[in-house]
CSV table of C-alpha atoms in Angstrom, one decimal:
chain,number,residue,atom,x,y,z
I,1168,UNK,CA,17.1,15.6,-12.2
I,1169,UNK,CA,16.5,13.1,-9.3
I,1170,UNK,CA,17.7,9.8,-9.3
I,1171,UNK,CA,14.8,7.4,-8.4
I,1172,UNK,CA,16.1,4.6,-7.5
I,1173,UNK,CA,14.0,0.9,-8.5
I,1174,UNK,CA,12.4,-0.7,-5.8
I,1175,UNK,CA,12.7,-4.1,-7.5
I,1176,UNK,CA,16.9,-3.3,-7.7
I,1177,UNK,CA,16.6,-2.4,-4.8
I,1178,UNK,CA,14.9,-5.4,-3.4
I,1179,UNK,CA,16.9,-7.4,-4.6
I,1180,UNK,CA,19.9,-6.0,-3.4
I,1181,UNK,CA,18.4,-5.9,0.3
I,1182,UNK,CA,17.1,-9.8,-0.3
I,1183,UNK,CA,20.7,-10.7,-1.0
I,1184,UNK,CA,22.7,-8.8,2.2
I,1185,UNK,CA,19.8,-9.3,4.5
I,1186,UNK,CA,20.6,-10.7,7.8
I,1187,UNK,CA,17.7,-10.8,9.7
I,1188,UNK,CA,15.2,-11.6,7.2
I,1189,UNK,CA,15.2,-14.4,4.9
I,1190,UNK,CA,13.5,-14.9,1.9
I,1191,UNK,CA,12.5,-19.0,1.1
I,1192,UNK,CA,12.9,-19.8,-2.4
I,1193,UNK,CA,11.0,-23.2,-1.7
I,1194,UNK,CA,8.1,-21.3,0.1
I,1195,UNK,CA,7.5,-18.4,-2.0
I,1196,UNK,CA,7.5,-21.6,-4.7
I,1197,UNK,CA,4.4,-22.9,-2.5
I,1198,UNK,CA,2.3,-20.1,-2.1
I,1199,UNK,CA,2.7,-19.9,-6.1
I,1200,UNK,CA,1.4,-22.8,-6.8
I,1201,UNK,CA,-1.5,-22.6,-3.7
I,1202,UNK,CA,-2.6,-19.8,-6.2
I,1203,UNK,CA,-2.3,-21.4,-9.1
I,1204,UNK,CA,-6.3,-22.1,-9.1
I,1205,UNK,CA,-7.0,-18.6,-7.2
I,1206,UNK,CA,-5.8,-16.5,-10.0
I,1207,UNK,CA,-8.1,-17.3,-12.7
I,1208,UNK,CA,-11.0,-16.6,-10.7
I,1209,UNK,CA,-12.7,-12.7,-11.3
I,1210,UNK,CA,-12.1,-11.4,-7.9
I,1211,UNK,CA,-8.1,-11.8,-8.6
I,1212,UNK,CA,-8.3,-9.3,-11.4
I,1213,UNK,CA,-8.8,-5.6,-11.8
I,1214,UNK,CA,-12.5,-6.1,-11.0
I,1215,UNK,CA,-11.8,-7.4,-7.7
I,1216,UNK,CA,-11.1,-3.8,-6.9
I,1217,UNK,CA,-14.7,-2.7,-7.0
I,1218,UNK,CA,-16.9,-6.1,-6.5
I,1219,UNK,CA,-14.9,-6.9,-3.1
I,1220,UNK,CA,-14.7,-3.4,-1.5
I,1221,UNK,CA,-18.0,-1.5,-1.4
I,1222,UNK,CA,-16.3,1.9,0.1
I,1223,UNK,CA,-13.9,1.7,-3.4
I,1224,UNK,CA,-15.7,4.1,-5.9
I,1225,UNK,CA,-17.4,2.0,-8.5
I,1226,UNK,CA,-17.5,4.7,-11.2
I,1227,UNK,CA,-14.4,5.7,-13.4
I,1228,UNK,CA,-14.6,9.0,-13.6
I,1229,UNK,CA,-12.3,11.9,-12.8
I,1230,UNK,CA,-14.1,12.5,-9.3
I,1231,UNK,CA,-13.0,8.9,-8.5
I,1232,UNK,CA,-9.8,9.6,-9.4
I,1233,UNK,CA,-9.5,12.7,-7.6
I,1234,UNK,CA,-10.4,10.2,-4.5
I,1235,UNK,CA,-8.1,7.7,-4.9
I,1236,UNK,CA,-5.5,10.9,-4.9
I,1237,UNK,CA,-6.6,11.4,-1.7
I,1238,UNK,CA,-6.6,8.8,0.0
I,1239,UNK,CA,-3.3,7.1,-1.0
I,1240,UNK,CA,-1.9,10.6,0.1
I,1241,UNK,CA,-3.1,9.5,3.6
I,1242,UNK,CA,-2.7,5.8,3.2
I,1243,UNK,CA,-0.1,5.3,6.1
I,1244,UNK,CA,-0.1,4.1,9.7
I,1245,UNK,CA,-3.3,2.6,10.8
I,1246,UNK,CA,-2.2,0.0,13.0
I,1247,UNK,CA,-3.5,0.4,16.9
I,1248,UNK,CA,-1.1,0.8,19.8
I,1249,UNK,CA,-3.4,-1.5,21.6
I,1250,UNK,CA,-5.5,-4.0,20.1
I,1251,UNK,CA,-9.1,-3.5,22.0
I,1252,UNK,CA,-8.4,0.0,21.8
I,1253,UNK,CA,-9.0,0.9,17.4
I,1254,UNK,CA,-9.6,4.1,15.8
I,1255,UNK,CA,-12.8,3.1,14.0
I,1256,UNK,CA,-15.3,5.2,12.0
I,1257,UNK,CA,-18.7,3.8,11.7
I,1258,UNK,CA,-20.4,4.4,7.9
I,1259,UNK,CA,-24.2,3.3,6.9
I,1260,UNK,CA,-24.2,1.0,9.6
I,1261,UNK,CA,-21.1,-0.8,9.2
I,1262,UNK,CA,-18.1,0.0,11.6
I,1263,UNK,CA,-14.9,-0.1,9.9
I,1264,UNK,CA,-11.2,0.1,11.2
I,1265,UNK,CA,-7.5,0.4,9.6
I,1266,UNK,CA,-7.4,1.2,6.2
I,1267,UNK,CA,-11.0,1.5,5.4
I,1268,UNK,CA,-11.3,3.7,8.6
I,1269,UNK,CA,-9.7,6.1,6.3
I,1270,UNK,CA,-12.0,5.5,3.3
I,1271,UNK,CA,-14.9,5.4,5.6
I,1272,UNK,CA,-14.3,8.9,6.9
I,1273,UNK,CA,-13.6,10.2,2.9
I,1274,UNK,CA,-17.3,9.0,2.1
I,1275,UNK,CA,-19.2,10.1,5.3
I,1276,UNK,CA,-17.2,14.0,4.9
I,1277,UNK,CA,-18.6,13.6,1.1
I,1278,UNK,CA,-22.2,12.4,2.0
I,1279,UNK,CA,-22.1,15.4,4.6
I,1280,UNK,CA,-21.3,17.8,1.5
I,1281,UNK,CA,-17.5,18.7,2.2
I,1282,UNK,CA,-15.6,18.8,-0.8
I,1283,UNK,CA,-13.1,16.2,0.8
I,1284,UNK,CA,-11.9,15.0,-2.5
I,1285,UNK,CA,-11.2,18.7,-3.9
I,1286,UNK,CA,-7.6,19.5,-4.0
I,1287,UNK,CA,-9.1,23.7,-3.6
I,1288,UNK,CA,-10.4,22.5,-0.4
I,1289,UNK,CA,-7.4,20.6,1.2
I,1290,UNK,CA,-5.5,22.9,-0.1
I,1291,UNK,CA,-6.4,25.2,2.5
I,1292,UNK,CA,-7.8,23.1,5.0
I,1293,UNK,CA,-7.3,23.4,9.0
I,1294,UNK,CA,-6.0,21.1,11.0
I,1295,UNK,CA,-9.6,21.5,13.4
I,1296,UNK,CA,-11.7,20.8,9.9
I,1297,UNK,CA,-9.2,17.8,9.3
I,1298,UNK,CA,-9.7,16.5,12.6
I,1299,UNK,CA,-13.2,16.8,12.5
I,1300,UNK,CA,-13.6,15.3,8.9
I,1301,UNK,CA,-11.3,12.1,10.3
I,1302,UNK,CA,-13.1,12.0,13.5
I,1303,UNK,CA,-13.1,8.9,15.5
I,1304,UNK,CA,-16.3,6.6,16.6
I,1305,UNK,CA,-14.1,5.6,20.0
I,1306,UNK,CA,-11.7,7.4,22.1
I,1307,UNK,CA,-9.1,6.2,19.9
I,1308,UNK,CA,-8.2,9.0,17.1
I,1309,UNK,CA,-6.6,8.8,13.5
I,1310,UNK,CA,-2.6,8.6,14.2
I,1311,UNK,CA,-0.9,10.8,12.7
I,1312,UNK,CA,-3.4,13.9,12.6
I,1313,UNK,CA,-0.9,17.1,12.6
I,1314,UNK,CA,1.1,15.0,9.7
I,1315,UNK,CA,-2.1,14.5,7.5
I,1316,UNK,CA,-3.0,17.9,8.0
I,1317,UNK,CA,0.3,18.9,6.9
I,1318,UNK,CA,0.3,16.6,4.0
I,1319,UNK,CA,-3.0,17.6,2.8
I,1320,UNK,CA,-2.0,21.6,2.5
I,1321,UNK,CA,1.1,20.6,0.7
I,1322,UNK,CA,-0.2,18.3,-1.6
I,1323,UNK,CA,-3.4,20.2,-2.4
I,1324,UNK,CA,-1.1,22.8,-3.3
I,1325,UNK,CA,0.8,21.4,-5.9
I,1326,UNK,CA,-1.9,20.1,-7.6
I,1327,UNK,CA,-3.3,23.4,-7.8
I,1328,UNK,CA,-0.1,25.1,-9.0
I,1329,UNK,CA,0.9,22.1,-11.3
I,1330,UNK,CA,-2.0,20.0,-12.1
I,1331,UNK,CA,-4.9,22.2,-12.5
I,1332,UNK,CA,-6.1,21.1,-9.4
I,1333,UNK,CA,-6.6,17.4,-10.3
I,1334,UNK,CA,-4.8,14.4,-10.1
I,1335,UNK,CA,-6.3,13.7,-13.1
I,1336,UNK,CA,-4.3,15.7,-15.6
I,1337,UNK,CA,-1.2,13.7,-13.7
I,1338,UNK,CA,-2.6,10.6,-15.1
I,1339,UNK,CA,-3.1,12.6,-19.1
I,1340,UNK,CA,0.7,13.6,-18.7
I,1341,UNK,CA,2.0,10.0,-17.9
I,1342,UNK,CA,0.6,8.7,-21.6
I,1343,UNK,CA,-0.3,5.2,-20.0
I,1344,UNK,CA,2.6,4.2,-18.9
I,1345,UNK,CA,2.4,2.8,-14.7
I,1346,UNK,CA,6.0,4.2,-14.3
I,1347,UNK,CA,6.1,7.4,-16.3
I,1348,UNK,CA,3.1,8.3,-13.2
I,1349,UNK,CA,5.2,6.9,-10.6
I,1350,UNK,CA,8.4,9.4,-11.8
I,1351,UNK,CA,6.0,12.6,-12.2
I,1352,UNK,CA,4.2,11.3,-8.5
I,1353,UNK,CA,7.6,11.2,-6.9
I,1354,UNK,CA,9.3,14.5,-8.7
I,1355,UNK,CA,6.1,16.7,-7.4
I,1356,UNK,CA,5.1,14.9,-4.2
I,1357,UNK,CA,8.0,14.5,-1.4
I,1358,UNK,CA,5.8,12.8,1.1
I,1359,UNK,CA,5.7,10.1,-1.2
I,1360,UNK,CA,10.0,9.6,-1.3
I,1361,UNK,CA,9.5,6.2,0.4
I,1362,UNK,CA,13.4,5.6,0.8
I,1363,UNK,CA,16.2,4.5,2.7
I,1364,UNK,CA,19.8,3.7,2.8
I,1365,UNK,CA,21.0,0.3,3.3
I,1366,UNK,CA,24.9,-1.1,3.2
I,1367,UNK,CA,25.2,2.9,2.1
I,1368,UNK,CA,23.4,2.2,-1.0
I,1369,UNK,CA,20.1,4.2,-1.6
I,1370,UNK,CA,17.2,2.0,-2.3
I,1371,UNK,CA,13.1,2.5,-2.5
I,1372,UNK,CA,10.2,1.2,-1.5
I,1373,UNK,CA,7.7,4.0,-3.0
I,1374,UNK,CA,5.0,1.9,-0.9
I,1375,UNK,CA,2.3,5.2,-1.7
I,1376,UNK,CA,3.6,5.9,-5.0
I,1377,UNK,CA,2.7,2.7,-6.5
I,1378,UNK,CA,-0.2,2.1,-4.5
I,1379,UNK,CA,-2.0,5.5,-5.9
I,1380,UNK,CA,-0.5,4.1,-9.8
I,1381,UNK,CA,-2.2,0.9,-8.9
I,1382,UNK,CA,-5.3,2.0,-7.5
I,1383,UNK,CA,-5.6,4.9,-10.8
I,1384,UNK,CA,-5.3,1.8,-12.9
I,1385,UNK,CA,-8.1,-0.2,-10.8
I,1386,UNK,CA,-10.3,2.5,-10.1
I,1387,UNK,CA,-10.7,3.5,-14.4
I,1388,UNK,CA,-10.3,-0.5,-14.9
I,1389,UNK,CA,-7.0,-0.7,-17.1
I,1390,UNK,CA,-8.8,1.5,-19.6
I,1391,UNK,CA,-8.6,4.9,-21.0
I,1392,UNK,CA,-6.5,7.1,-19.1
I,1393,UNK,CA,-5.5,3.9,-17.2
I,1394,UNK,CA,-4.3,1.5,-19.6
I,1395,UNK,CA,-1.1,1.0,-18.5
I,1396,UNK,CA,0.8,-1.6,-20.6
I,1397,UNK,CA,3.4,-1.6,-18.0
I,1398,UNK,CA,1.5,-2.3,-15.0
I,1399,UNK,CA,3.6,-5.0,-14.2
I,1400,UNK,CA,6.2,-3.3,-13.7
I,1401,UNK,CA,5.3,-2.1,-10.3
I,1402,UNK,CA,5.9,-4.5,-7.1
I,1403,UNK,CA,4.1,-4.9,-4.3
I,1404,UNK,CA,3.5,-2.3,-1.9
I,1405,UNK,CA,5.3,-3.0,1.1
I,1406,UNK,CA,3.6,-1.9,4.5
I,1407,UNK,CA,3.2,-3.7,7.6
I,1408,UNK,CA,0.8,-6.7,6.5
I,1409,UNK,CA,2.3,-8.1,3.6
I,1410,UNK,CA,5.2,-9.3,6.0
I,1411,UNK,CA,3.3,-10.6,7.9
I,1412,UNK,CA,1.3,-12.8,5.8
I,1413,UNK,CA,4.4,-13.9,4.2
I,1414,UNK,CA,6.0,-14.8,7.3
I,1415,UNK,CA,2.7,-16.6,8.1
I,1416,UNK,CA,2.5,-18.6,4.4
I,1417,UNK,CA,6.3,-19.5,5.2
I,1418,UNK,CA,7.8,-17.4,2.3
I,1419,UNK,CA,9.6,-15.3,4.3
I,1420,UNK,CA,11.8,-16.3,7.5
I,1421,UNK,CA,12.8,-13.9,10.7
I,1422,UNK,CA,15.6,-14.2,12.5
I,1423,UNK,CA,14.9,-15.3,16.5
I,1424,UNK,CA,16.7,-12.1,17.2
I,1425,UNK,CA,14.4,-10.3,15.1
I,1426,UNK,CA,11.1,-12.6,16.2
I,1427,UNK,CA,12.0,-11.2,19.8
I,1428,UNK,CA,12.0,-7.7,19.0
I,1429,UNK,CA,8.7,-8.2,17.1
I,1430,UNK,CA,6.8,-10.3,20.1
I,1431,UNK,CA,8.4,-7.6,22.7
I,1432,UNK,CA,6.6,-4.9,20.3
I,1433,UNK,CA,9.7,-3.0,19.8
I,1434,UNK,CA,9.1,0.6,17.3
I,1435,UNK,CA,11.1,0.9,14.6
I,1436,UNK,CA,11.9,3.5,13.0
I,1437,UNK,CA,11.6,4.3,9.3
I,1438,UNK,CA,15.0,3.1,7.7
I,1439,UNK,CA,15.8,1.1,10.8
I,1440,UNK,CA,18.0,-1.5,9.3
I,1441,UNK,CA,15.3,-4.3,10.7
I,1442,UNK,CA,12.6,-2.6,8.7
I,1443,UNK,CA,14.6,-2.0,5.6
I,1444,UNK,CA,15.2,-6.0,5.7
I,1445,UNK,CA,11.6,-6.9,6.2
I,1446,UNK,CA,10.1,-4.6,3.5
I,1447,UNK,CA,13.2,-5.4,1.2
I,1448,UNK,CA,12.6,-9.0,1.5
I,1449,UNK,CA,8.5,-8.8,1.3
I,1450,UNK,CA,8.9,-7.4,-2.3
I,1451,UNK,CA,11.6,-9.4,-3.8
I,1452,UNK,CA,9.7,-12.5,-2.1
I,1453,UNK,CA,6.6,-11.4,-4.1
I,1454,UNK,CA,8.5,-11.4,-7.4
I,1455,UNK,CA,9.7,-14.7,-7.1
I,1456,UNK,CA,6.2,-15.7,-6.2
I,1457,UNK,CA,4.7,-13.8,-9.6
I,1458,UNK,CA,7.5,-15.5,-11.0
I,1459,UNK,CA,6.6,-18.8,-10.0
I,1460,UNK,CA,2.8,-18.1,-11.1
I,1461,UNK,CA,4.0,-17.3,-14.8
I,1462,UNK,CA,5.8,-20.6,-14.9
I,1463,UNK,CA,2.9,-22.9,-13.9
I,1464,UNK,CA,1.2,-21.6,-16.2
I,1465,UNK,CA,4.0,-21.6,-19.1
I,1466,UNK,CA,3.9,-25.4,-18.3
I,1467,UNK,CA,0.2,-25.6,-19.0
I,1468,UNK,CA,1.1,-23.7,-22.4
I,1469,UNK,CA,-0.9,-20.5,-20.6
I,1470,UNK,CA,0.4,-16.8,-21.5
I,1471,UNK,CA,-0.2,-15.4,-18.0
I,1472,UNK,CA,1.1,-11.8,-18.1
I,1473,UNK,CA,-2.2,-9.7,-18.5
I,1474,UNK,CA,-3.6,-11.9,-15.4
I,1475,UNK,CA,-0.9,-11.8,-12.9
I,1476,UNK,CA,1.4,-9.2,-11.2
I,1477,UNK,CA,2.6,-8.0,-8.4
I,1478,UNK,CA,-0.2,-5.3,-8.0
I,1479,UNK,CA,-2.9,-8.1,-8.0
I,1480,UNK,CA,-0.9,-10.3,-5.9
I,1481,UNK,CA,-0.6,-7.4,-3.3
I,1482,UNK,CA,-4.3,-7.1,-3.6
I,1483,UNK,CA,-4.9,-11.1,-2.9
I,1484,UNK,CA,-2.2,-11.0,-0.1
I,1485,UNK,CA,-3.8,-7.9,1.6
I,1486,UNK,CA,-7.2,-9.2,1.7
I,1487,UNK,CA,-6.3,-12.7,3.1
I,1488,UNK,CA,-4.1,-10.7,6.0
I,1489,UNK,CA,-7.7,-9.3,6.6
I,1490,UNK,CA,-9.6,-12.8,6.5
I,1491,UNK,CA,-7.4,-14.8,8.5
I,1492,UNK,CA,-6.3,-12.2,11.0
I,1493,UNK,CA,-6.9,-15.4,13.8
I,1494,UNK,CA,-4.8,-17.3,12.0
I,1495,UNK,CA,-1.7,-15.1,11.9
I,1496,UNK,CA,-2.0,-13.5,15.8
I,1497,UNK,CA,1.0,-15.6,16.7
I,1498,UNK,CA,3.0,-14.0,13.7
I,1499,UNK,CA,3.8,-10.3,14.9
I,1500,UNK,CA,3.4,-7.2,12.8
I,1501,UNK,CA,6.5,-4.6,12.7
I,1502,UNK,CA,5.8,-1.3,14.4
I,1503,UNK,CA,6.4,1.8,12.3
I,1504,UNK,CA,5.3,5.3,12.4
I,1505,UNK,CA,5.6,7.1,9.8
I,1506,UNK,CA,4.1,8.7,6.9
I,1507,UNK,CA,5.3,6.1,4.4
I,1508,UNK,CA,2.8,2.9,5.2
């Protein structure tokens, strides 16, 4: 059987030979405590998933589910070549771009009647029904089209040949348990192998893998199907905002080498030893600053551990990147593309 290797071990390992990227102990200790009033507020928890993102489903049901599948199978690359020039996808008036682009475009095919969500359907989709389903409001179009596309068939198929034809009975077979989903995701997916190999060690990321985990777990709201008592077990989900907002909160350190590259808009490639570093460091960063969280609240005689984790910090972190986007434009993003973020 496959070896999967931990993305925490493997974090950690990249946090301790990194040489571009930095992780500060003292800031990730900051950002802890600027939290420390956040994360007992109701938009930090699992509920924050629905209340704070209208395009989310707001029902927990196996449809929903089936959704999530979907979409964290095409959760990668949004990020614009050029910043006046976005794919965006306009949806009951709103116009929306990156990420909820993608969910935009899920929930106008389903309002139009195509069985988007239906693994029968994607299955067997063309690429000319894909494109039209992820059609673009501007010039600009979905990176990445001929890969979804691809992606898509495959995984369509295996959930038809393996799963009945929904992700659902993926979730029944992992017996609540976050990582038991992330082994059977990663086992009969490939597209979601989110690896690299750094000082010729193998290490993980599994950015998708525990982003669809995650988002099972939000979407039917730790219950049911979707109790898992090992949520926290997952990290973050490293991609090409967390970085940056870490960077910007002064967690994380780049090199002036590295800062160069960045500002000069160099691509990286996918296991690029730059971009190993970054997304390394951006986990193991993260679980410091969990860590950090639990102990302020040990000192206030507080048992934290159902409140905070990694998967509710990513949350927080990803939705501030969005808020304070004016904030961080003098803190560059790291190019990638690729099918992994």
């Amino acid at each position: 059987m496959e070896v999967f290797p931990s993305p925490l071990e493997s974090a950690e390992f990249i946090a301790a030979n990194s040489k571009d990227v930095s992780v500060d102990e003292e800031g990730a200790r900051r950002v802890a405590e600027s939290l420390f009033d956040k994360v007992s507020a109701a938009d930090f928890g699992l509920a924050g998933w629905k209340s704070l993102h209208e395009l989310n489903p707001q029902a927990a049901s196996e449809e929903a589910v089936d959704w999530v599948f979907l979409v964290d199978t095409l959760n990668f690359s949004f990020w614009s070549e050029q910043e006046e020039q976005k794919y965006l996808v306009k949806y009951k008036g709103k116009t929306h771009s990156g990420y909820w682009s993608l969910c935009a475009a899920v929930n106008r095919a389903l309002d139009d009647g195509i069985p988007i969500t239906s693994a029968s359907y994607f299955a067997t989709m063309t690429l000319d029904q894909v494109k039209h389903v992820f059609r673009s409001d501007t010039e600009v179009p979905i990176p990445l089209i001929e890969e979804r596309h691809q992606l898509l068939n495959e995984s369509g198929t295996v959930l038809l040949e393996k799963f009945g034809g929904s992700f659902l009975t993926c979730v029944k077979m992992s017996e609540k348990s976050a990582q038991k989903l992330l082994h059977l995701v990663l086992e009969n997916f490939p597209s979601y192998r989110d690896e690299a190999v750094f000082e010729k060690k193998k290490v993980s990321f599994y950015k998708r893998a525990q982003i669809l985990v995650a988002d099972t777990w939000s979407v039917l709201e730790g219950k049911g199907d979707g109790s898992f008592d090992d949520i926290s077990s997952l990290t973050i989900f490293a991609d090409y905002r967390i970085p940056q907002v870490l960077v910007h909160l002064k967690a994380m350190k780049y090199s002036e080498e590295l800062m160069k590259k960045l500002r000069e808009g160099t691509v990286f490639h996918s296991g690029d030893k730059e971009e190993v570093e970054i997304r390394g460091c951006s986990i193991w960063c993260c679980a410091l600053i969990c860590k950090h969280l639990l102990e302020l609240y040990e000192k206030k005689g507080q048992d934290m551990h159902e409140k905070i984790n990694a998967v509710l910090l990513d949350y927080h972190l990803w939705d501030y990147a969005r808020d304070h986007r004016e904030e961080m434009k003098d803190i560059p993003f790291h190019r990638v593309r690729c099918i992994y973020y």
